[in-house]
Coordinates of C-alpha atoms in Angstrom, one line a residue:
V85 CA 189.3 73.5 116.2
P86 CA 185.7 74.1 115.4
K87 CA 184.0 71.6 113.1
R88 CA 183.0 74.5 110.8
A89 CA 186.6 75.4 110.2
M90 CA 187.4 71.9 109.0
T91 CA 184.6 71.4 106.5
M92 CA 183.1 72.9 103.4
G93 CA 179.5 74.0 103.0
T94 CA 177.0 71.3 102.0
G95 CA 176.6 72.6 98.5
T96 CA 180.3 72.8 97.9
S97 CA 180.8 69.3 99.4
L98 CA 178.2 67.8 97.1
A99 CA 179.7 69.5 94.1
V100 CA 183.1 68.2 94.9
L101 CA 181.8 64.8 95.5
A102 CA 179.9 64.9 92.1
V103 CA 183.2 65.8 90.4
L104 CA 185.1 63.1 92.2
L105 CA 182.5 60.5 91.2
V106 CA 182.3 61.5 87.5
L107 CA 185.9 62.6 86.7
P108 CA 187.4 59.1 86.4
V109 CA 185.1 58.3 83.5
F110 CA 186.6 61.1 81.4
V111 CA 190.4 60.7 82.1
K112 CA 193.0 58.1 81.3
N113 CA 193.9 55.3 83.7
F114 CA 197.2 56.9 84.6
I115 CA 195.4 60.0 85.8
V116 CA 192.9 57.8 87.7
F117 CA 195.9 56.0 89.4
Q118 CA 197.4 59.4 90.3
M119 CA 194.2 60.6 91.8
T120 CA 194.0 57.4 93.8
M121 CA 197.5 58.1 95.1
V122 CA 196.6 61.6 96.0
M123 CA 193.7 60.3 98.2
I124 CA 196.0 57.7 99.8
Y125 CA 198.5 60.4 100.8
G126 CA 195.6 62.6 101.8
L127 CA 194.6 60.0 104.3
A128 CA 198.1 60.1 105.8
V129 CA 197.9 63.9 106.0
L130 CA 194.4 63.7 107.5
A131 CA 195.7 61.4 110.3
L132 CA 198.7 63.8 110.9
N133 CA 196.2 66.7 111.1
I134 CA 194.2 64.9 113.7
L135 CA 197.4 64.3 115.7
T136 CA 199.0 67.7 115.4
G137 CA 196.0 69.9 114.9
G138 CA 193.6 68.1 117.2
S139 CA 195.8 67.0 120.1
G140 CA 198.7 69.5 119.7
Q141 CA 201.3 66.7 119.6
F142 CA 204.3 67.2 117.3
S143 CA 205.1 63.9 115.7
L144 CA 207.5 63.2 112.9
G145 CA 207.1 59.5 113.0
Q146 CA 203.7 59.2 111.3
S147 CA 205.3 57.8 108.2
A148 CA 206.6 54.8 110.1
F149 CA 203.2 53.6 111.1
Y150 CA 201.9 54.4 107.6
A151 CA 204.7 52.2 106.2
L152 CA 204.0 49.5 108.7
G153 CA 200.3 49.4 107.8
A154 CA 201.1 49.4 104.0
Y155 CA 203.6 46.6 104.4
T156 CA 201.1 44.6 106.5
S157 CA 198.5 44.9 103.8
A158 CA 201.0 44.0 101.0
V159 CA 202.4 41.0 102.9
L160 CA 198.9 39.7 103.6
M161 CA 197.9 40.1 100.0
E162 CA 201.0 38.6 98.5
H163 CA 202.1 35.9 100.9
V164 CA 198.8 34.9 102.7
N165 CA 196.5 35.5 99.7
M166 CA 194.1 37.5 101.8
N167 CA 191.5 39.7 100.1
Y168 CA 192.7 43.3 100.0
E169 CA 189.5 44.6 101.6
L170 CA 190.2 42.4 104.7
T171 CA 193.8 43.5 105.0
L172 CA 192.8 47.1 105.9
P173 CA 191.4 46.3 109.4
V174 CA 194.4 44.0 110.1
A175 CA 196.9 46.6 109.0
G176 CA 195.1 49.2 111.1
L177 CA 195.3 46.9 114.2
V178 CA 199.0 46.2 113.6
S179 CA 199.7 49.9 113.2
F180 CA 197.7 50.6 116.3
A181 CA 199.6 48.0 118.3
A182 CA 202.9 49.4 117.1
G183 CA 201.8 52.9 117.9
Y184 CA 200.7 51.9 121.3
L185 CA 204.0 50.1 122.0
F186 CA 206.0 53.1 120.9
G187 CA 203.7 55.6 122.5
K188 CA 203.6 54.1 125.9
P189 CA 207.2 55.0 126.8
A190 CA 207.0 58.2 124.6
L191 CA 204.3 59.5 127.0
R192 CA 207.0 60.8 129.2
L193 CA 208.4 63.0 126.4
S194 CA 207.2 66.3 125.1
G195 CA 208.2 69.1 122.8
I196 CA 211.5 68.7 121.0
Y197 CA 212.2 65.3 122.7
L198 CA 209.0 63.8 121.4
A199 CA 209.8 65.2 118.0
L200 CA 213.3 63.7 118.1
A201 CA 212.0 60.3 119.2
T202 CA 209.4 60.1 116.5
F203 CA 211.9 61.3 113.9
A204 CA 214.2 58.5 115.0
L205 CA 211.4 56.0 114.5
A206 CA 210.6 57.4 111.0
T207 CA 214.3 57.3 110.1
A208 CA 214.8 53.7 111.4
M209 CA 211.6 52.1 110.0
P210 CA 212.8 51.8 106.3
Q211 CA 216.0 50.1 107.6
L212 CA 214.0 47.8 109.9
L213 CA 211.8 46.7 107.1
K214 CA 214.8 45.7 105.0
L215 CA 216.4 43.5 107.7
H216 CA 217.6 40.2 106.5
F217 CA 215.2 38.1 108.5
L218 CA 212.2 40.1 107.2
E219 CA 213.5 40.2 103.6
H220 CA 211.4 37.2 102.5
W221 CA 208.2 39.0 103.6
T222 CA 209.0 42.6 102.7
G223 CA 211.1 42.1 99.6
G224 CA 214.1 43.7 101.2
V225 CA 215.5 46.6 99.3
Q226 CA 213.3 45.8 96.3
G227 CA 210.1 46.1 98.2
L228 CA 206.9 44.3 97.2
V229 CA 205.0 44.6 94.0
V230 CA 201.3 44.0 94.7
T231 CA 199.0 43.1 91.8
K232 CA 195.9 45.3 91.4
P233 CA 192.7 43.6 92.3
D234 CA 189.9 43.2 89.9
A235 CA 186.5 44.8 90.5
P236 CA 184.2 42.5 92.6
F237 CA 180.9 41.0 91.4
G238 CA 182.1 41.2 87.8
L239 CA 181.6 45.0 87.6
P240 CA 182.6 46.2 84.1
I241 CA 185.2 48.7 85.3
G242 CA 189.0 48.5 85.1
Q243 CA 191.3 47.9 88.0
D244 CA 192.5 51.5 88.3
M245 CA 188.9 52.8 88.4
W246 CA 187.8 50.2 91.0
L247 CA 190.7 51.1 93.3
Y248 CA 189.9 54.8 92.8
Y249 CA 186.3 54.3 93.9
F250 CA 187.3 52.0 96.7
T251 CA 189.8 54.5 98.0
L252 CA 187.3 57.3 97.6
A253 CA 184.8 55.4 99.8
I254 CA 187.5 54.8 102.5
T255 CA 188.7 58.4 102.3
L256 CA 185.1 59.8 102.6
A257 CA 184.4 57.6 105.6
I258 CA 187.6 58.5 107.4
Y259 CA 187.1 62.2 106.6
V260 CA 183.5 62.2 107.9
G261 CA 184.7 60.3 111.0
S262 CA 187.6 62.7 111.6
V263 CA 185.5 65.8 111.2
N264 CA 182.8 64.5 113.6

């Protein structure tokens, strides 16, 4: 896929970025939270686009690695008291390792067989995360409730707005990296 087909023009990109930077100031916290969730799910779709659009692989198991990374961050934040910013690289490494361990034998599969294997992983992952011996860490069927972090350095913005701008920075970095 040509880079030009995946990107907007410079002027359009700057206009969209300006709107994304200013909009949270004028909307309620719930809308800011919803916009943050859209960017988080957009990251998952961007990764799926790289996999299916860039490499031509057909994977239905992307959500399993997404869930594994999310639970890794949540467990590190809640049980290990690790700073949320530091959990992202660790979650990425855990998801990468799991993807490698699953992908190594899946290299022999293609087409519908690869799709079925990845679908099986996506279907099994929620049940695996609820297993009795993991329940203390993952919260079992109740899941984990992670408290929102405060803005660093005493910045005078709310938690939702801080998470929005933090997620926007991560999203922009990953988008630029994936396009290039």
